[in-house]
Amino acid sequence: GGIKTIQIDCFMYTTFEDVVVEEGVSQLGDIFRGAKIGTLYLPRSMQTISMNNLSACRKIVCFGGTHIEEFCKEHFTGILQIKGR
């Protein structure tokens, strides 16, 4: 509940079908290095995400109208899905 930041190698070399980042988390560092993730769901509170997480994910879902939306559009083209506001 009180986690705001998740940092380096927390889930290194793990496999997940879906990862749902809880609302309130604002930063994701290099936590998925070498991991395999089906879909990564980002909360409205997300402010920054490391580019190194890109190779781990088949799909990233974020909310439209959020701080992270433009970053995701620019860097995660092809694997990004944007949900309503």
PDB file of N, CA, C and O in Angstrom:
ATOM      1  N   GLY A   1       0.780  -1.200   0.000  1.00  0.00           N
ATOM      2  CA  GLY A   1       0.000   0.000   0.000  1.00  0.00           C
ATOM      3  C   GLY A   1       0.824   1.269   0.000  1.00  0.00           C
ATOM      4  O   GLY A   1       0.488   2.214  -0.676  1.00  0.00           O
ATOM      5  N   GLY A   2       1.943   1.304   0.736  1.00  0.00           N
ATOM      6  CA  GLY A   2       2.731   2.520   0.846  1.00  0.00           C
ATOM      7  C   GLY A   2       3.907   2.580  -0.102  1.00  0.00           C
ATOM      8  O   GLY A   2       4.690   3.516  -0.050  1.00  0.00           O
ATOM      9  N   ILE A   3       4.064   1.603  -0.989  1.00  0.00           N
ATOM     10  CA  ILE A   3       5.202   1.579  -1.903  1.00  0.00           C
ATOM     11  C   ILE A   3       5.031   2.661  -2.963  1.00  0.00           C
ATOM     12  O   ILE A   3       3.990   2.761  -3.590  1.00  0.00           O
ATOM     13  N   LYS A   4       6.084   3.459  -3.172  1.00  0.00           N
ATOM     14  CA  LYS A   4       6.060   4.505  -4.185  1.00  0.00           C
ATOM     15  C   LYS A   4       7.024   4.205  -5.330  1.00  0.00           C
ATOM     16  O   LYS A   4       6.795   4.594  -6.452  1.00  0.00           O
ATOM     17  N   THR A   5       8.147   3.539  -5.017  1.00  0.00           N
ATOM     18  CA  THR A   5       9.184   3.285  -5.997  1.00  0.00           C
ATOM     19  C   THR A   5       9.620   1.829  -5.918  1.00  0.00           C
ATOM     20  O   THR A   5       9.765   1.292  -4.828  1.00  0.00           O
ATOM     21  N   ILE A   6       9.792   1.198  -7.080  1.00  0.00           N
ATOM     22  CA  ILE A   6      10.320  -0.163  -7.146  1.00  0.00           C
ATOM     23  C   ILE A   6      11.599  -0.078  -7.968  1.00  0.00           C
ATOM     24  O   ILE A   6      11.576   0.436  -9.078  1.00  0.00           O
ATOM     25  N   GLN A   7      12.697  -0.556  -7.422  1.00  0.00           N
ATOM     26  CA  GLN A   7      13.993  -0.317  -8.062  1.00  0.00           C
ATOM     27  C   GLN A   7      14.658  -1.578  -8.615  1.00  0.00           C
ATOM     28  O   GLN A   7      14.047  -2.635  -8.706  1.00  0.00           O
ATOM     29  N   ILE A   8      15.913  -1.470  -8.912  1.00  0.00           N
ATOM     30  CA  ILE A   8      16.727  -2.379  -9.708  1.00  0.00           C
ATOM     31  C   ILE A   8      16.618  -3.857  -9.310  1.00  0.00           C
ATOM     32  O   ILE A   8      16.752  -4.215  -8.146  1.00  0.00           O
ATOM     33  N   ASP A   9      16.384  -4.683 -10.332  1.00  0.00           N
ATOM     34  CA  ASP A   9      16.474  -6.142 -10.283  1.00  0.00           C
ATOM     35  C   ASP A   9      15.536  -6.837  -9.299  1.00  0.00           C
ATOM     36  O   ASP A   9      15.756  -7.982  -8.938  1.00  0.00           O
ATOM     37  N   CYS A  10      14.480  -6.191  -8.908  1.00  0.00           N
ATOM     38  CA  CYS A  10      13.536  -6.773  -7.956  1.00  0.00           C
ATOM     39  C   CYS A  10      12.940  -8.088  -8.478  1.00  0.00           C
ATOM     40  O   CYS A  10      12.767  -9.035  -7.731  1.00  0.00           O
ATOM     41  N   PHE A  11      12.634  -8.155  -9.786  1.00  0.00           N
ATOM     42  CA  PHE A  11      12.021  -9.333 -10.384  1.00  0.00           C
ATOM     43  C   PHE A  11      12.873  -9.887 -11.520  1.00  0.00           C
ATOM     44  O   PHE A  11      12.359 -10.384 -12.513  1.00  0.00           O
ATOM     45  N   MET A  12      14.175  -9.812 -11.368  1.00  0.00           N
ATOM     46  CA  MET A  12      15.117 -10.249 -12.397  1.00  0.00           C
ATOM     47  C   MET A  12      14.925 -11.725 -12.730  1.00  0.00           C
ATOM     48  O   MET A  12      14.805 -12.560 -11.835  1.00  0.00           O
ATOM     49  N   TYR A  13      14.835 -12.034 -14.025  1.00  0.00           N
ATOM     50  CA  TYR A  13      14.731 -13.405 -14.554  1.00  0.00           C
ATOM     51  C   TYR A  13      13.506 -14.163 -14.059  1.00  0.00           C
ATOM     52  O   TYR A  13      13.538 -15.369 -13.863  1.00  0.00           O
ATOM     53  N   THR A  14      12.412 -13.470 -13.853  1.00  0.00           N
ATOM     54  CA  THR A  14      11.153 -14.120 -13.466  1.00  0.00           C
ATOM     55  C   THR A  14      10.211 -14.139 -14.665  1.00  0.00           C
ATOM     56  O   THR A  14      10.447 -13.476 -15.669  1.00  0.00           O
ATOM     57  N   THR A  15       9.136 -14.903 -14.558  1.00  0.00           N
ATOM     58  CA  THR A  15       8.141 -14.978 -15.618  1.00  0.00           C
ATOM     59  C   THR A  15       6.760 -14.732 -15.016  1.00  0.00           C
ATOM     60  O   THR A  15       6.395 -15.357 -14.023  1.00  0.00           O
ATOM     61  N   PHE A  16       6.029 -13.801 -15.637  1.00  0.00           N
ATOM     62  CA  PHE A  16       4.675 -13.472 -15.202  1.00  0.00           C
ATOM     63  C   PHE A  16       3.786 -13.347 -16.430  1.00  0.00           C
ATOM     64  O   PHE A  16       4.199 -12.786 -17.439  1.00  0.00           O
ATOM     65  N   GLU A  17       2.558 -13.814 -16.336  1.00  0.00           N
ATOM     66  CA  GLU A  17       1.591 -13.577 -17.413  1.00  0.00           C
ATOM     67  C   GLU A  17       1.149 -12.118 -17.371  1.00  0.00           C
ATOM     68  O   GLU A  17       1.181 -11.421 -18.364  1.00  0.00           O
ATOM     69  N   ASP A  18       0.717 -11.665 -16.191  1.00  0.00           N
ATOM     70  CA  ASP A  18       0.280 -10.285 -16.005  1.00  0.00           C
ATOM     71  C   ASP A  18       0.946  -9.706 -14.767  1.00  0.00           C
ATOM     72  O   ASP A  18       1.047 -10.382 -13.743  1.00  0.00           O
ATOM     73  N   VAL A  19       1.361  -8.443 -14.859  1.00  0.00           N
ATOM     74  CA  VAL A  19       1.871  -7.709 -13.702  1.00  0.00           C
ATOM     75  C   VAL A  19       1.037  -6.439 -13.597  1.00  0.00           C
ATOM     76  O   VAL A  19       0.983  -5.642 -14.535  1.00  0.00           O
ATOM     77  N   VAL A  20       0.373  -6.268 -12.466  1.00  0.00           N
ATOM     78  CA  VAL A  20      -0.438  -5.084 -12.217  1.00  0.00           C
ATOM     79  C   VAL A  20       0.282  -4.265 -11.158  1.00  0.00           C
ATOM     80  O   VAL A  20       0.421  -4.693 -10.015  1.00  0.00           O
ATOM     81  N   VAL A  21       0.754  -3.086 -11.556  1.00  0.00           N
ATOM     82  CA  VAL A  21       1.410  -2.187 -10.615  1.00  0.00           C
ATOM     83  C   VAL A  21       0.318  -1.398  -9.904  1.00  0.00           C
ATOM     84  O   VAL A  21      -0.532  -0.776 -10.549  1.00  0.00           O
ATOM     85  N   GLU A  22       0.332  -1.449  -8.590  1.00  0.00           N
ATOM     86  CA  GLU A  22      -0.726  -0.829  -7.786  1.00  0.00           C
ATOM     87  C   GLU A  22      -0.710   0.693  -7.878  1.00  0.00           C
ATOM     88  O   GLU A  22       0.349   1.306  -8.047  1.00  0.00           O
ATOM     89  N   GLU A  23      -1.880   1.285  -7.761  1.00  0.00           N
ATOM     90  CA  GLU A  23      -2.014   2.734  -7.714  1.00  0.00           C
ATOM     91  C   GLU A  23      -1.190   3.266  -6.546  1.00  0.00           C
ATOM     92  O   GLU A  23      -1.158   2.668  -5.481  1.00  0.00           O
ATOM     93  N   GLY A  24      -0.504   4.365  -6.773  1.00  0.00           N
ATOM     94  CA  GLY A  24       0.363   4.960  -5.754  1.00  0.00           C
ATOM     95  C   GLY A  24       1.832   4.824  -6.114  1.00  0.00           C
ATOM     96  O   GLY A  24       2.646   5.646  -5.728  1.00  0.00           O
ATOM     97  N   VAL A  25       2.189   3.767  -6.861  1.00  0.00           N
ATOM     98  CA  VAL A  25       3.573   3.599  -7.314  1.00  0.00           C
ATOM     99  C   VAL A  25       3.815   4.613  -8.413  1.00  0.00           C
ATOM    100  O   VAL A  25       3.039   4.727  -9.359  1.00  0.00           O
ATOM    101  N   SER A  26       4.917   5.381  -8.294  1.00  0.00           N
ATOM    102  CA  SER A  26       5.184   6.433  -9.258  1.00  0.00           C
ATOM    103  C   SER A  26       6.412   6.182 -10.130  1.00  0.00           C
ATOM    104  O   SER A  26       6.573   6.829 -11.152  1.00  0.00           O
ATOM    105  N   GLN A  27       7.277   5.244  -9.737  1.00  0.00           N
ATOM    106  CA  GLN A  27       8.492   4.972 -10.509  1.00  0.00           C
ATOM    107  C   GLN A  27       8.758   3.479 -10.600  1.00  0.00           C
ATOM    108  O   GLN A  27       8.587   2.759  -9.626  1.00  0.00           O
ATOM    109  N   LEU A  28       9.195   3.041 -11.788  1.00  0.00           N
ATOM    110  CA  LEU A  28       9.686   1.673 -11.955  1.00  0.00           C
ATOM    111  C   LEU A  28      11.092   1.756 -12.499  1.00  0.00           C
ATOM    112  O   LEU A  28      11.311   2.229 -13.611  1.00  0.00           O
ATOM    113  N   GLY A  29      12.054   1.322 -11.704  1.00  0.00           N
ATOM    114  CA  GLY A  29      13.439   1.260 -12.157  1.00  0.00           C
ATOM    115  C   GLY A  29      13.640   0.017 -13.004  1.00  0.00           C
ATOM    116  O   GLY A  29      12.690  -0.571 -13.521  1.00  0.00           O
ATOM    117  N   ASP A  30      14.856  -0.450 -13.123  1.00  0.00           N
ATOM    118  CA  ASP A  30      15.187  -1.642 -13.920  1.00  0.00           C
ATOM    119  C   ASP A  30      14.841  -2.904 -13.136  1.00  0.00           C
ATOM    120  O   ASP A  30      15.712  -3.661 -12.731  1.00  0.00           O
ATOM    121  N   ILE A  31      13.563  -3.144 -12.931  1.00  0.00           N
ATOM    122  CA  ILE A  31      13.164  -4.264 -12.067  1.00  0.00           C
ATOM    123  C   ILE A  31      12.913  -5.557 -12.826  1.00  0.00           C
ATOM    124  O   ILE A  31      12.884  -6.619 -12.223  1.00  0.00           O
ATOM    125  N   PHE A  32      12.724  -5.486 -14.136  1.00  0.00           N
ATOM    126  CA  PHE A  32      12.368  -6.672 -14.906  1.00  0.00           C
ATOM    127  C   PHE A  32      13.489  -7.137 -15.842  1.00  0.00           C
ATOM    128  O   PHE A  32      13.228  -7.745 -16.865  1.00  0.00           O
ATOM    129  N   ARG A  33      14.736  -6.862 -15.510  1.00  0.00           N
ATOM    130  CA  ARG A  33      15.853  -7.273 -16.368  1.00  0.00           C
ATOM    131  C   ARG A  33      15.861  -8.796 -16.507  1.00  0.00           C
ATOM    132  O   ARG A  33      15.869  -9.531 -15.530  1.00  0.00           O
ATOM    133  N   GLY A  34      15.817  -9.265 -17.746  1.00  0.00           N
ATOM    134  CA  GLY A  34      15.832 -10.694 -18.017  1.00  0.00           C
ATOM    135  C   GLY A  34      14.510 -11.397 -17.760  1.00  0.00           C
ATOM    136  O   GLY A  34      14.402 -12.607 -17.908  1.00  0.00           O
ATOM    137  N   ALA A  35      13.482 -10.658 -17.378  1.00  0.00           N
ATOM    138  CA  ALA A  35      12.179 -11.253 -17.069  1.00  0.00           C
ATOM    139  C   ALA A  35      11.356 -11.422 -18.343  1.00  0.00           C
ATOM    140  O   ALA A  35      11.697 -10.906 -19.406  1.00  0.00           O
ATOM    141  N   LYS A  36      10.256 -12.157 -18.219  1.00  0.00           N
ATOM    142  CA  LYS A  36       9.286 -12.327 -19.299  1.00  0.00           C
ATOM    143  C   LYS A  36       7.912 -12.012 -18.728  1.00  0.00           C
ATOM    144  O   LYS A  36       7.446 -12.685 -17.820  1.00  0.00           O
ATOM    145  N   ILE A  37       7.283 -10.974 -19.294  1.00  0.00           N
ATOM    146  CA  ILE A  37       5.980 -10.514 -18.808  1.00  0.00           C
ATOM    147  C   ILE A  37       5.013 -10.456 -19.975  1.00  0.00           C
ATOM    148  O   ILE A  37       5.325  -9.857 -21.006  1.00  0.00           O
ATOM    149  N   GLY A  38       3.851 -11.053 -19.807  1.00  0.00           N
ATOM    150  CA  GLY A  38       2.821 -10.968 -20.838  1.00  0.00           C
ATOM    151  C   GLY A  38       2.325  -9.542 -20.972  1.00  0.00           C
ATOM    152  O   GLY A  38       2.524  -8.885 -21.979  1.00  0.00           O
ATOM    153  N   THR A  39       1.679  -9.022 -19.923  1.00  0.00           N
ATOM    154  CA  THR A  39       1.145  -7.661 -19.933  1.00  0.00           C
ATOM    155  C   THR A  39       1.524  -6.946 -18.650  1.00  0.00           C
ATOM    156  O   THR A  39       1.337  -7.482 -17.562  1.00  0.00           O
ATOM    157  N   LEU A  40       2.052  -5.733 -18.801  1.00  0.00           N
ATOM    158  CA  LEU A  40       2.382  -4.879 -17.665  1.00  0.00           C
ATOM    159  C   LEU A  40       1.341  -3.759 -17.608  1.00  0.00           C
ATOM    160  O   LEU A  40       1.197  -2.992 -18.564  1.00  0.00           O
ATOM    161  N   TYR A  41       0.586  -3.693 -16.512  1.00  0.00           N
ATOM    162  CA  TYR A  41      -0.455  -2.681 -16.324  1.00  0.00           C
ATOM    163  C   TYR A  41       0.091  -1.571 -15.427  1.00  0.00           C
ATOM    164  O   TYR A  41       0.470  -1.836 -14.282  1.00  0.00           O
ATOM    165  N   LEU A  42       0.142  -0.349 -15.954  1.00  0.00           N
ATOM    166  CA  LEU A  42       0.659   0.787 -15.209  1.00  0.00           C
ATOM    167  C   LEU A  42      -0.484   1.587 -14.604  1.00  0.00           C
ATOM    168  O   LEU A  42      -1.495   1.824 -15.264  1.00  0.00           O
ATOM    169  N   PRO A  43      -0.328   2.064 -13.358  1.00  0.00           N
ATOM    170  CA  PRO A  43      -1.390   2.847 -12.712  1.00  0.00           C
ATOM    171  C   PRO A  43      -1.382   4.304 -13.160  1.00  0.00           C
ATOM    172  O   PRO A  43      -0.426   4.776 -13.784  1.00  0.00           O
ATOM    173  N   ARG A  44      -2.421   5.010 -12.818  1.00  0.00           N
ATOM    174  CA  ARG A  44      -2.512   6.450 -13.122  1.00  0.00           C
ATOM    175  C   ARG A  44      -1.400   7.239 -12.449  1.00  0.00           C
ATOM    176  O   ARG A  44      -0.994   8.284 -12.933  1.00  0.00           O
ATOM    177  N   SER A  45      -0.904   6.751 -11.326  1.00  0.00           N
ATOM    178  CA  SER A  45       0.123   7.458 -10.549  1.00  0.00           C
ATOM    179  C   SER A  45       1.525   7.347 -11.140  1.00  0.00           C
ATOM    180  O   SER A  45       2.432   8.051 -10.690  1.00  0.00           O
ATOM    181  N   MET A  46       1.729   6.507 -12.155  1.00  0.00           N
ATOM    182  CA  MET A  46       3.071   6.285 -12.704  1.00  0.00           C
ATOM    183  C   MET A  46       3.633   7.568 -13.309  1.00  0.00           C
ATOM    184  O   MET A  46       2.970   8.230 -14.108  1.00  0.00           O
ATOM    185  N   GLN A  47       4.860   7.908 -12.912  1.00  0.00           N
ATOM    186  CA  GLN A  47       5.544   9.106 -13.401  1.00  0.00           C
ATOM    187  C   GLN A  47       6.700   8.746 -14.335  1.00  0.00           C
ATOM    188  O   GLN A  47       6.891   9.401 -15.348  1.00  0.00           O
ATOM    189  N   THR A  48       7.485   7.729 -13.965  1.00  0.00           N
ATOM    190  CA  THR A  48       8.636   7.323 -14.786  1.00  0.00           C
ATOM    191  C   THR A  48       8.766   5.802 -14.793  1.00  0.00           C
ATOM    192  O   THR A  48       8.434   5.133 -13.818  1.00  0.00           O
ATOM    193  N   ILE A  49       9.270   5.302 -15.916  1.00  0.00           N
ATOM    194  CA  ILE A  49       9.523   3.869 -16.054  1.00  0.00           C
ATOM    195  C   ILE A  49      10.807   3.695 -16.851  1.00  0.00           C
ATOM    196  O   ILE A  49      11.036   4.396 -17.828  1.00  0.00           O
ATOM    197  N   SER A  50      11.651   2.785 -16.420  1.00  0.00           N
ATOM    198  CA  SER A  50      12.917   2.545 -17.107  1.00  0.00           C
ATOM    199  C   SER A  50      12.682   1.910 -18.466  1.00  0.00           C
ATOM    200  O   SER A  50      11.859   1.013 -18.612  1.00  0.00           O
ATOM    201  N   MET A  51      13.427   2.363 -19.446  1.00  0.00           N
ATOM    202  CA  MET A  51      13.358   1.789 -20.792  1.00  0.00           C
ATOM    203  C   MET A  51      13.786   0.325 -20.794  1.00  0.00           C
ATOM    204  O   MET A  51      13.384  -0.438 -21.662  1.00  0.00           O
ATOM    205  N   ASN A  52      14.597  -0.076 -19.846  1.00  0.00           N
ATOM    206  CA  ASN A  52      15.075  -1.464 -19.798  1.00  0.00           C
ATOM    207  C   ASN A  52      13.964  -2.457 -19.520  1.00  0.00           C
ATOM    208  O   ASN A  52      14.132  -3.651 -19.713  1.00  0.00           O
ATOM    209  N   ASN A  53      12.804  -1.986 -19.084  1.00  0.00           N
ATOM    210  CA  ASN A  53      11.661  -2.875 -18.864  1.00  0.00           C
ATOM    211  C   ASN A  53      10.977  -3.262 -20.175  1.00  0.00           C
ATOM    212  O   ASN A  53      10.228  -4.220 -20.223  1.00  0.00           O
ATOM    213  N   LEU A  54      11.245  -2.520 -21.230  1.00  0.00           N
ATOM    214  CA  LEU A  54      10.601  -2.748 -22.530  1.00  0.00           C
ATOM    215  C   LEU A  54      10.806  -4.158 -23.048  1.00  0.00           C
ATOM    216  O   LEU A  54       9.874  -4.821 -23.491  1.00  0.00           O
ATOM    217  N   SER A  55      12.028  -4.652 -22.994  1.00  0.00           N
ATOM    218  CA  SER A  55      12.318  -5.969 -23.574  1.00  0.00           C
ATOM    219  C   SER A  55      11.647  -7.106 -22.820  1.00  0.00           C
ATOM    220  O   SER A  55      11.506  -8.199 -23.351  1.00  0.00           O
ATOM    221  N   ALA A  56      11.214  -6.872 -21.608  1.00  0.00           N
ATOM    222  CA  ALA A  56      10.575  -7.921 -20.818  1.00  0.00           C
ATOM    223  C   ALA A  56       9.097  -8.091 -21.142  1.00  0.00           C
ATOM    224  O   ALA A  56       8.514  -9.124 -20.870  1.00  0.00           O
ATOM    225  N   CYS A  57       8.465  -7.063 -21.731  1.00  0.00           N
ATOM    226  CA  CYS A  57       7.012  -7.034 -21.873  1.00  0.00           C
ATOM    227  C   CYS A  57       6.543  -7.283 -23.300  1.00  0.00           C
ATOM    228  O   CYS A  57       7.085  -6.724 -24.238  1.00  0.00           O
ATOM    229  N   ARG A  58       5.513  -8.102 -23.422  1.00  0.00           N
ATOM    230  CA  ARG A  58       4.842  -8.255 -24.720  1.00  0.00           C
ATOM    231  C   ARG A  58       3.840  -7.143 -24.941  1.00  0.00           C
ATOM    232  O   ARG A  58       3.564  -6.748 -26.061  1.00  0.00           O
ATOM    233  N   LYS A  59       3.253  -6.618 -23.828  1.00  0.00           N
ATOM    234  CA  LYS A  59       2.261  -5.548 -23.933  1.00  0.00           C
ATOM    235  C   LYS A  59       2.326  -4.694 -22.671  1.00  0.00           C
ATOM    236  O   LYS A  59       2.534  -5.209 -21.578  1.00  0.00           O
ATOM    237  N   ILE A  60       2.147  -3.368 -22.845  1.00  0.00           N
ATOM    238  CA  ILE A  60       2.073  -2.435 -21.726  1.00  0.00           C
ATOM    239  C   ILE A  60       0.750  -1.691 -21.832  1.00  0.00           C
ATOM    240  O   ILE A  60       0.389  -1.208 -22.905  1.00  0.00           O
ATOM    241  N   VAL A  61       0.040  -1.594 -20.714  1.00  0.00           N
ATOM    242  CA  VAL A  61      -1.240  -0.893 -20.667  1.00  0.00           C
ATOM    243  C   VAL A  61      -1.103   0.288 -19.716  1.00  0.00           C
ATOM    244  O   VAL A  61      -0.672   0.124 -18.575  1.00  0.00           O
ATOM    245  N   CYS A  62      -1.449   1.488 -20.211  1.00  0.00           N
ATOM    246  CA  CYS A  62      -1.468   2.661 -19.345  1.00  0.00           C
ATOM    247  C   CYS A  62      -2.766   3.421 -19.577  1.00  0.00           C
ATOM    248  O   CYS A  62      -3.488   3.153 -20.530  1.00  0.00           O
ATOM    249  N   PHE A  63      -3.047   4.372 -18.701  1.00  0.00           N
ATOM    250  CA  PHE A  63      -4.260   5.174 -18.798  1.00  0.00           C
ATOM    251  C   PHE A  63      -3.994   6.429 -19.604  1.00  0.00           C
ATOM    252  O   PHE A  63      -2.939   7.052 -19.474  1.00  0.00           O
ATOM    253  N   GLY A  64      -4.967   6.822 -20.421  1.00  0.00           N
ATOM    254  CA  GLY A  64      -4.879   8.075 -21.153  1.00  0.00           C
ATOM    255  C   GLY A  64      -5.029   9.247 -20.202  1.00  0.00           C
ATOM    256  O   GLY A  64      -5.642   9.126 -19.144  1.00  0.00           O
ATOM    257  N   GLY A  65      -4.444  10.370 -20.563  1.00  0.00           N
ATOM    258  CA  GLY A  65      -4.561  11.562 -19.750  1.00  0.00           C
ATOM    259  C   GLY A  65      -3.674  11.557 -18.517  1.00  0.00           C
ATOM    260  O   GLY A  65      -3.882  12.350 -17.605  1.00  0.00           O
ATOM    261  N   THR A  66      -2.667  10.684 -18.477  1.00  0.00           N
ATOM    262  CA  THR A  66      -1.766  10.604 -17.333  1.00  0.00           C
ATOM    263  C   THR A  66      -0.391  11.126 -17.713  1.00  0.00           C
ATOM    264  O   THR A  66      -0.057  11.285 -18.888  1.00  0.00           O
ATOM    265  N   HIS A  67       0.430  11.344 -16.709  1.00  0.00           N
ATOM    266  CA  HIS A  67       1.785  11.847 -16.917  1.00  0.00           C
ATOM    267  C   HIS A  67       2.607  10.903 -17.799  1.00  0.00           C
ATOM    268  O   HIS A  67       3.372  11.343 -18.644  1.00  0.00           O
ATOM    269  N   ILE A  68       2.445   9.624 -17.631  1.00  0.00           N
ATOM    270  CA  ILE A  68       3.276   8.631 -18.323  1.00  0.00           C
ATOM    271  C   ILE A  68       2.788   8.327 -19.746  1.00  0.00           C
ATOM    272  O   ILE A  68       3.508   7.727 -20.539  1.00  0.00           O
ATOM    273  N   GLU A  69       1.603   8.779 -20.112  1.00  0.00           N
ATOM    274  CA  GLU A  69       1.029   8.433 -21.415  1.00  0.00           C
ATOM    275  C   GLU A  69       1.935   8.835 -22.578  1.00  0.00           C
ATOM    276  O   GLU A  69       2.204   8.015 -23.462  1.00  0.00           O
ATOM    277  N   GLU A  70       2.408  10.063 -22.612  1.00  0.00           N
ATOM    278  CA  GLU A  70       3.236  10.523 -23.737  1.00  0.00           C
ATOM    279  C   GLU A  70       4.551   9.758 -23.812  1.00  0.00           C
ATOM    280  O   GLU A  70       5.016   9.403 -24.888  1.00  0.00           O
ATOM    281  N   PHE A  71       5.158   9.494 -22.662  1.00  0.00           N
ATOM    282  CA  PHE A  71       6.391   8.713 -22.633  1.00  0.00           C
ATOM    283  C   PHE A  71       6.149   7.329 -23.222  1.00  0.00           C
ATOM    284  O   PHE A  71       6.920   6.844 -24.046  1.00  0.00           O
ATOM    285  N   CYS A  72       5.082   6.691 -22.803  1.00  0.00           N
ATOM    286  CA  CYS A  72       4.752   5.353 -23.312  1.00  0.00           C
ATOM    287  C   CYS A  72       4.476   5.382 -24.812  1.00  0.00           C
ATOM    288  O   CYS A  72       4.920   4.489 -25.535  1.00  0.00           O
ATOM    289  N   LYS A  73       3.768   6.387 -25.284  1.00  0.00           N
ATOM    290  CA  LYS A  73       3.498   6.500 -26.721  1.00  0.00           C
ATOM    291  C   LYS A  73       4.788   6.603 -27.522  1.00  0.00           C
ATOM    292  O   LYS A  73       4.917   6.041 -28.601  1.00  0.00           O
ATOM    293  N   GLU A  74       5.746   7.346 -26.977  1.00  0.00           N
ATOM    294  CA  GLU A  74       7.010   7.561 -27.668  1.00  0.00           C
ATOM    295  C   GLU A  74       7.909   6.332 -27.636  1.00  0.00           C
ATOM    296  O   GLU A  74       8.551   6.002 -28.631  1.00  0.00           O
ATOM    297  N   HIS A  75       7.957   5.634 -26.511  1.00  0.00           N
ATOM    298  CA  HIS A  75       8.943   4.575 -26.328  1.00  0.00           C
ATOM    299  C   HIS A  75       8.415   3.145 -26.428  1.00  0.00           C
ATOM    300  O   HIS A  75       9.197   2.221 -26.615  1.00  0.00           O
ATOM    301  N   PHE A  76       7.126   2.962 -26.276  1.00  0.00           N
ATOM    302  CA  PHE A  76       6.573   1.608 -26.271  1.00  0.00           C
ATOM    303  C   PHE A  76       5.606   1.374 -27.428  1.00  0.00           C
ATOM    304  O   PHE A  76       4.671   0.590 -27.341  1.00  0.00           O
ATOM    305  N   THR A  77       5.839   2.055 -28.535  1.00  0.00           N
ATOM    306  CA  THR A  77       5.016   1.901 -29.735  1.00  0.00           C
ATOM    307  C   THR A  77       5.021   0.438 -30.170  1.00  0.00           C
ATOM    308  O   THR A  77       6.045  -0.214 -30.180  1.00  0.00           O
ATOM    309  N   GLY A  78       3.868  -0.050 -30.525  1.00  0.00           N
ATOM    310  CA  GLY A  78       3.771  -1.437 -30.984  1.00  0.00           C
ATOM    311  C   GLY A  78       3.345  -2.410 -29.901  1.00  0.00           C
ATOM    312  O   GLY A  78       2.781  -3.448 -30.193  1.00  0.00           O
ATOM    313  N   ILE A  79       3.632  -2.066 -28.635  1.00  0.00           N
ATOM    314  CA  ILE A  79       3.209  -2.952 -27.545  1.00  0.00           C
ATOM    315  C   ILE A  79       2.315  -2.224 -26.557  1.00  0.00           C
ATOM    316  O   ILE A  79       1.938  -2.766 -25.537  1.00  0.00           O
ATOM    317  N   LEU A  80       1.948  -0.971 -26.863  1.00  0.00           N
ATOM    318  CA  LEU A  80       1.194  -0.144 -25.928  1.00  0.00           C
ATOM    319  C   LEU A  80      -0.305  -0.202 -26.203  1.00  0.00           C
ATOM    320  O   LEU A  80      -0.745  -0.142 -27.345  1.00  0.00           O
ATOM    321  N   GLN A  81      -1.070  -0.276 -25.114  1.00  0.00           N
ATOM    322  CA  GLN A  81      -2.529  -0.130 -25.180  1.00  0.00           C
ATOM    323  C   GLN A  81      -2.882   0.978 -24.180  1.00  0.00           C
ATOM    324  O   GLN A  81      -2.431   0.950 -23.039  1.00  0.00           O
ATOM    325  N   ILE A  82      -3.676   1.948 -24.618  1.00  0.00           N
ATOM    326  CA  ILE A  82      -4.081   3.043 -23.737  1.00  0.00           C
ATOM    327  C   ILE A  82      -5.538   2.867 -23.361  1.00  0.00           C
ATOM    328  O   ILE A  82      -6.397   2.705 -24.217  1.00  0.00           O
ATOM    329  N   LYS A  83      -5.797   2.885 -22.049  1.00  0.00           N
ATOM    330  CA  LYS A  83      -7.165   2.776 -21.531  1.00  0.00           C
ATOM    331  C   LYS A  83      -7.755   4.160 -21.363  1.00  0.00           C
ATOM    332  O   LYS A  83      -7.030   5.147 -21.326  1.00  0.00           O
ATOM    333  N   GLY A  84      -9.060   4.223 -21.196  1.00  0.00           N
ATOM    334  CA  GLY A  84      -9.755   5.500 -21.003  1.00  0.00           C
ATOM    335  C   GLY A  84      -9.224   6.268 -19.832  1.00  0.00           C
ATOM    336  O   GLY A  84      -8.475   5.771 -19.011  1.00  0.00           O
ATOM    337  N   ARG A  85      -9.614   7.477 -19.748  1.00  0.00           N
ATOM    338  CA  ARG A  85      -9.117   8.397 -18.703  1.00  0.00           C
ATOM    339  C   ARG A  85      -9.623   8.047 -17.335  1.00  0.00           C
ATOM    340  O   ARG A  85     -10.572   7.598 -17.013  1.00  0.00           O
TER     341      ARG A  85
END
